[in-house]
């Protein structure tokens, strides 16, 4: 059995390239048309063992730890070299790991061999990151309750039932157990919706700005939370104001959201100005994993994924509920116009 020191010596340090994203493969397989031996040398075998002992069974959880490992805070380098997972995810996880180390819950050391000999110690890093997700999940439960309470006209039973449905959806149960920023991004989108409703109810600019900050924070948590930004122009359009006020509020909310994003992701702005190759390296790697097919096929696939994520029973109930809600809203609107 190889010791951690031997594994690390044989595998070598993972090179840090200032123009390469943290999640980019250092030695990708190029020859895809022929068989490739992956464990031919001690170096290759040591790399496999290192991955096995330090990664989880989820293919994406380790990229957060890889991003944190590229940072050199003592040298003023806080660049995670990972941008599809935002700074509102990376930096708090790093801070929580430091706090956990101070409290004695984990052991932080730059000696990789220490963790190779004690993989359970490194496993605690993932537990800390998952607890950060759990905290956001609890906020999401509260947000769903308040949203449904508002939409149901103050019916607490309906709000409680909807909240329980949210808690037991397969996708929520699954992502609550993953050290990934996607659930926090959804929760921030829910908070954006809550603030937008408050803005529509009160007309107060403060609620509009809170919605803007929340939407920017959602985008700053994970890039695929960008639909939160669409809430802002919708919110402004639905508010009964003059065209000039609409334009002013659209500009103000958009600017507030962008400022929030760049505050939480300062290196995106820095690299947009001075080092675009690293942005392209990371984001192109992410883009390569996803494609948009023919419209109807993509739409059908989207519905299938929604049904799988919330379970077919909940999905059917959701479609029925939304239909009833839409019809009732339309009838009320016609009645009020009369």
Coordinates of C-alpha atoms in Angstrom, one line a residue:
X1 CA 0.0 0.0 0.0
X2 CA 1.5 3.3 -1.1
X3 CA 1.8 6.0 1.5
X4 CA 0.3 9.5 0.9
X5 CA 3.8 10.9 0.5
X6 CA 4.6 8.4 -2.2
X7 CA 1.3 8.9 -4.0
X8 CA 1.8 12.6 -4.0
X9 CA 5.5 12.3 -5.1
X10 CA 4.6 10.0 -8.0
X11 CA 1.5 12.0 -9.1
X12 CA 3.2 15.3 -8.8
X13 CA 1.7 18.7 -8.2
X14 CA -1.2 19.7 -10.3
X15 CA 0.2 22.5 -12.5
X16 CA -1.5 25.9 -12.2
X17 CA -1.7 27.7 -15.6
X18 CA -2.8 31.3 -15.3
X19 CA -4.7 30.9 -18.6
X20 CA -6.5 27.7 -17.7
X21 CA -9.7 27.3 -15.7
X22 CA -9.5 25.4 -12.4
X23 CA -11.8 22.7 -13.8
X24 CA -10.0 22.1 -17.0
X25 CA -8.4 18.7 -17.6
X26 CA -4.6 19.0 -17.3
X27 CA -4.0 16.0 -19.6
X28 CA -7.1 15.4 -21.7
X29 CA -7.5 12.3 -23.8
X30 CA -6.8 13.4 -27.4
X31 CA -6.8 10.1 -29.2
X32 CA -10.5 9.3 -29.0
X33 CA -10.5 6.9 -32.0
X34 CA -8.2 4.3 -30.3
X35 CA -7.7 2.6 -27.0
X36 CA -5.8 4.5 -24.4
X37 CA -4.0 2.9 -21.4
X38 CA -4.7 5.0 -18.3
X39 CA -2.8 3.0 -15.7
X40 CA 0.4 2.1 -17.5
X41 CA 2.8 4.0 -15.3
X42 CA 3.2 4.6 -11.6
X43 CA 2.5 8.3 -12.3
X44 CA -0.8 7.4 -13.9
X45 CA -1.7 5.0 -11.1
X46 CA -0.8 7.5 -8.4
X47 CA -3.1 10.1 -10.1
X48 CA -6.0 7.6 -10.1
X49 CA -5.5 6.8 -6.4
X50 CA -5.3 10.5 -5.6
X51 CA -8.6 11.1 -7.3
X52 CA -10.2 8.1 -5.6
X53 CA -9.2 9.3 -2.2
X54 CA -9.9 13.0 -2.5
X55 CA -12.9 13.2 -4.8
X56 CA -16.5 12.2 -4.1
X57 CA -18.7 10.1 -6.2
X58 CA -20.3 13.2 -7.6
X59 CA -18.5 14.4 -10.8
X60 CA -18.9 18.2 -9.9
X61 CA -18.2 18.5 -6.2
X62 CA -14.5 18.4 -6.5
X63 CA -14.2 21.4 -8.7
X64 CA -15.0 23.7 -5.8
X65 CA -12.0 22.2 -3.9
X66 CA -9.9 22.5 -7.0
X67 CA -10.8 26.1 -7.3
X68 CA -9.9 26.8 -3.7
X69 CA -6.6 25.0 -4.0
X70 CA -5.6 27.4 -6.9
X71 CA -6.0 30.5 -4.7
X72 CA -3.1 31.9 -2.7
X73 CA -4.6 34.3 -0.2
X74 CA -1.2 34.9 1.5
X75 CA 0.0 36.3 -1.8
X76 CA -3.1 38.3 -2.5
X77 CA -4.4 35.8 -5.1
X78 CA -8.1 35.2 -4.6
X79 CA -8.8 34.2 -8.2
X80 CA -10.7 30.9 -8.1
X81 CA -10.2 30.4 -11.9
X82 CA -13.7 29.0 -11.8
X83 CA -16.6 31.2 -12.9
X84 CA -19.6 29.2 -13.7
X85 CA -19.7 28.6 -10.0
X86 CA -19.8 32.2 -8.7
X87 CA -17.9 34.0 -6.0
X88 CA -20.9 33.9 -3.7
X89 CA -20.4 30.1 -3.6
X90 CA -16.6 29.8 -3.7
X91 CA -15.6 32.4 -1.2
X92 CA -18.2 31.5 1.6
X93 CA -17.2 27.9 1.3
X94 CA -13.6 28.8 1.7
X95 CA -14.4 31.0 4.7
X96 CA -16.5 28.2 6.3
X97 CA -13.6 25.8 5.9
X98 CA -11.4 28.3 7.7
X99 CA -13.9 28.7 10.5
X100 CA -14.4 24.9 10.8
X101 CA -10.6 24.6 11.1
X102 CA -10.5 27.2 13.9
X103 CA -13.3 25.3 15.7
X104 CA -11.4 22.0 15.3
X105 CA -14.0 20.4 13.1
X106 CA -11.6 19.9 10.2
X107 CA -7.8 20.2 9.7
X108 CA -6.6 22.6 7.1
X109 CA -3.0 22.0 5.8
X110 CA -1.2 22.4 2.5
X111 CA 0.2 18.9 2.8
X112 CA -1.8 16.8 0.4
X113 CA -0.1 13.6 1.6
X114 CA -1.8 14.2 5.0
X115 CA -5.3 13.8 3.3
X116 CA -4.1 10.9 1.1
X117 CA -3.3 9.0 4.3
X118 CA -6.5 10.2 5.9
X119 CA -9.2 10.6 3.2
X120 CA -11.9 10.9 5.8
X121 CA -10.3 14.2 6.9
X122 CA -10.7 15.6 3.4
X123 CA -14.3 14.2 3.3
X124 CA -15.2 16.6 6.0
X125 CA -14.5 19.5 3.6
X126 CA -17.4 18.3 1.5
X127 CA -19.6 18.0 4.5
X128 CA -18.9 21.7 5.4
X129 CA -19.8 22.7 1.8
X130 CA -23.0 20.7 1.9
X131 CA -24.0 22.3 5.1
X132 CA -23.8 25.7 3.4
X133 CA -26.3 24.3 0.8
X134 CA -28.5 23.0 3.6
X135 CA -28.6 26.5 5.2
X136 CA -29.8 27.9 1.8
X137 CA -32.4 25.1 1.5
X138 CA -33.9 26.2 4.8
X139 CA -34.1 29.8 3.5
X140 CA -35.8 28.3 0.4
X141 CA -38.4 26.6 2.6
X142 CA -39.3 29.9 4.2
X143 CA -39.4 31.7 0.8
X144 CA -41.7 29.1 -0.7
X145 CA -44.1 29.4 2.3
X146 CA -44.2 33.2 2.0
X147 CA -44.7 33.1 -1.8
X148 CA -47.6 30.6 -1.7
X149 CA -49.1 32.5 1.3
X150 CA -49.2 35.6 -0.9
X151 CA -50.5 33.8 -4.0
X152 CA -53.2 31.9 -2.0
X153 CA -54.6 35.0 -0.4
X154 CA -53.2 34.2 3.1
X155 CA -54.3 30.5 3.2
X156 CA -51.8 29.1 5.7
X157 CA -52.8 25.4 5.0
X158 CA -52.2 25.8 1.3
X159 CA -48.9 27.5 2.0
X160 CA -47.9 24.7 4.4
X161 CA -48.8 22.0 1.9
X162 CA -46.9 23.7 -1.0
X163 CA -43.9 24.0 1.3
X164 CA -44.0 20.3 2.1
X165 CA -44.3 19.5 -1.6
X166 CA -41.2 21.7 -2.2
X167 CA -39.2 19.9 0.6
X168 CA -40.0 16.4 -0.7
X169 CA -39.4 17.0 -4.4
X170 CA -36.7 14.6 -5.6
X171 CA -34.6 17.3 -7.1
X172 CA -34.6 19.4 -3.9
X173 CA -33.8 16.3 -1.7
X174 CA -30.9 15.5 -4.1
X175 CA -29.3 18.9 -4.5
X176 CA -29.6 19.6 -0.8
X177 CA -27.1 16.8 -0.4
X178 CA -24.6 18.1 -3.0
X179 CA -21.8 20.6 -2.5
X180 CA -23.0 22.7 -5.5
X181 CA -24.4 26.2 -5.8
X182 CA -27.5 25.4 -7.9
X183 CA -30.0 25.2 -5.0
X184 CA -28.7 28.4 -3.4
X185 CA -29.1 30.1 -6.9
X186 CA -32.8 28.9 -7.0
X187 CA -33.4 30.1 -3.5
X188 CA -32.0 33.6 -4.4
X189 CA -34.3 33.6 -7.4
X190 CA -37.3 32.9 -5.1
X191 CA -36.2 35.8 -2.8
X192 CA -36.0 38.0 -5.9
X193 CA -39.6 37.0 -6.7
X194 CA -40.7 37.8 -3.2
X195 CA -39.0 41.3 -3.3
X196 CA -40.5 41.9 -6.8
X197 CA -44.0 41.2 -5.5
X198 CA -43.4 43.6 -2.6
X199 CA -42.4 46.2 -5.1
X200 CA -45.5 45.7 -7.1
X201 CA -47.7 45.8 -4.0
X202 CA -46.1 48.9 -2.5
X203 CA -44.5 50.7 -5.5
X204 CA -41.5 51.5 -3.2
X205 CA -38.2 51.8 -5.0
X206 CA -36.4 50.1 -2.1
X207 CA -38.1 46.8 -2.7
X208 CA -37.1 47.1 -6.4
X209 CA -33.5 47.5 -5.4
X210 CA -33.7 44.6 -3.0
X211 CA -35.0 42.5 -5.9
X212 CA -32.1 43.7 -8.1
X213 CA -29.5 42.8 -5.5
X214 CA -31.0 39.4 -5.0
X215 CA -31.2 38.7 -8.7
X216 CA -27.5 39.8 -9.1
X217 CA -26.6 37.6 -6.2
X218 CA -28.4 34.6 -7.8
X219 CA -26.3 35.2 -11.0
X220 CA -23.3 35.7 -8.8
X221 CA -23.9 32.3 -7.1
X222 CA -24.1 30.3 -10.3
X223 CA -24.3 31.4 -13.9
X224 CA -27.3 29.2 -14.8
X225 CA -29.4 31.3 -12.3
X226 CA -29.5 34.0 -15.0
X227 CA -33.3 33.8 -15.4
X228 CA -33.5 35.6 -12.1
X229 CA -32.4 38.7 -14.0
X230 CA -35.6 38.5 -16.2
X231 CA -37.7 39.1 -13.1
X232 CA -36.4 42.7 -13.0
X233 CA -37.8 44.1 -16.3
X234 CA -41.0 42.1 -15.8
X235 CA -41.4 43.7 -12.4
X236 CA -40.9 47.2 -13.8
X237 CA -43.2 46.6 -16.7
X238 CA -46.0 45.4 -14.5
X239 CA -45.8 48.4 -12.2
X240 CA -48.2 51.2 -13.4
X241 CA -45.9 54.1 -14.1
X242 CA -45.1 56.5 -16.8
X243 CA -42.8 55.3 -19.7
X244 CA -40.0 57.6 -18.3
X245 CA -40.3 56.0 -14.9
X246 CA -40.2 52.5 -16.5
X247 CA -36.9 53.4 -18.3
X248 CA -35.3 54.9 -15.2
X249 CA -36.2 51.9 -13.0
X250 CA -35.1 49.4 -15.7
X251 CA -31.7 51.1 -15.9
X252 CA -31.4 51.4 -12.1
X253 CA -32.4 47.8 -11.4
X254 CA -30.2 46.4 -14.1
X255 CA -27.2 48.4 -12.9
X256 CA -27.8 47.3 -9.3
X257 CA -27.9 43.6 -10.4
X258 CA -24.6 44.0 -12.4
X259 CA -22.8 45.8 -9.6
X260 CA -23.9 43.0 -7.2
X261 CA -22.6 40.4 -9.6
X262 CA -19.2 42.0 -10.1
X263 CA -18.8 42.7 -6.4
X264 CA -19.2 38.9 -5.7
X265 CA -17.2 38.0 -8.8
X266 CA -14.5 40.6 -9.1
X267 CA -12.1 38.5 -11.2
X268 CA -14.7 38.2 -14.0
X269 CA -14.5 42.0 -14.4
X270 CA -10.7 41.9 -14.0
X271 CA -10.3 39.2 -16.7
X272 CA -12.8 40.9 -19.0
X273 CA -10.5 43.8 -19.1
X274 CA -7.1 42.1 -18.9
X275 CA -7.1 38.3 -19.2
X276 CA -9.9 37.0 -21.4
X277 CA -8.2 33.6 -22.3
X278 CA -8.8 32.3 -18.8
X279 CA -12.5 33.3 -18.9
X280 CA -12.8 31.6 -22.3
X281 CA -11.0 28.5 -21.0
X282 CA -13.4 28.0 -18.1
X283 CA -16.7 29.1 -19.8
X284 CA -15.9 27.2 -23.0
X285 CA -15.4 24.1 -21.0
X286 CA -18.8 24.6 -19.4
X287 CA -20.5 25.4 -22.8
X288 CA -19.1 22.2 -24.3
X289 CA -21.2 20.2 -21.8
X290 CA -24.5 21.6 -23.0
X291 CA -26.1 22.0 -26.4
X292 CA -29.5 23.3 -27.6
X293 CA -31.1 21.0 -30.1
X294 CA -34.3 21.4 -32.2
X295 CA -36.9 23.6 -30.4
X296 CA -39.6 21.0 -30.0
X297 CA -37.2 18.2 -29.0
X298 CA -35.6 20.5 -26.5
X299 CA -39.0 21.6 -25.2
X300 CA -40.1 18.0 -24.8
X301 CA -36.8 17.1 -23.0
X302 CA -37.3 20.0 -20.7
X303 CA -40.8 18.8 -19.7
X304 CA -39.4 15.3 -19.1
X305 CA -36.6 16.6 -16.9
X306 CA -39.1 18.7 -14.9
X307 CA -41.3 15.7 -14.4
X308 CA -38.4 13.6 -13.2
X309 CA -37.1 16.4 -10.9
X310 CA -40.4 17.0 -9.1
X311 CA -41.8 13.5 -9.7
X312 CA -44.6 12.7 -12.2
X313 CA -47.3 13.0 -9.5
X314 CA -46.1 16.5 -8.4
X315 CA -45.6 17.6 -12.0
X316 CA -49.2 16.6 -12.9
X317 CA -50.5 18.4 -9.9
X318 CA -48.4 21.4 -10.7
X319 CA -49.8 21.7 -14.2
X320 CA -53.3 21.3 -12.9
X321 CA -52.7 23.9 -10.2
X322 CA -51.2 26.4 -12.5
X323 CA -54.0 26.0 -15.0
X324 CA -56.7 26.5 -12.3
X325 CA -54.7 29.5 -10.9
X326 CA -54.4 31.0 -14.4
X327 CA -58.1 30.6 -15.2
X328 CA -59.1 32.1 -11.8
X329 CA -56.8 35.0 -12.2
X330 CA -58.2 35.7 -15.7
X331 CA -61.8 35.5 -14.5
X332 CA -61.0 37.9 -11.6
X333 CA -59.3 40.3 -14.1
X334 CA -62.4 40.3 -16.4
X335 CA -64.7 40.8 -13.4
X336 CA -62.7 43.7 -12.0
X337 CA -62.6 45.4 -15.5
X338 CA -66.4 45.2 -15.6

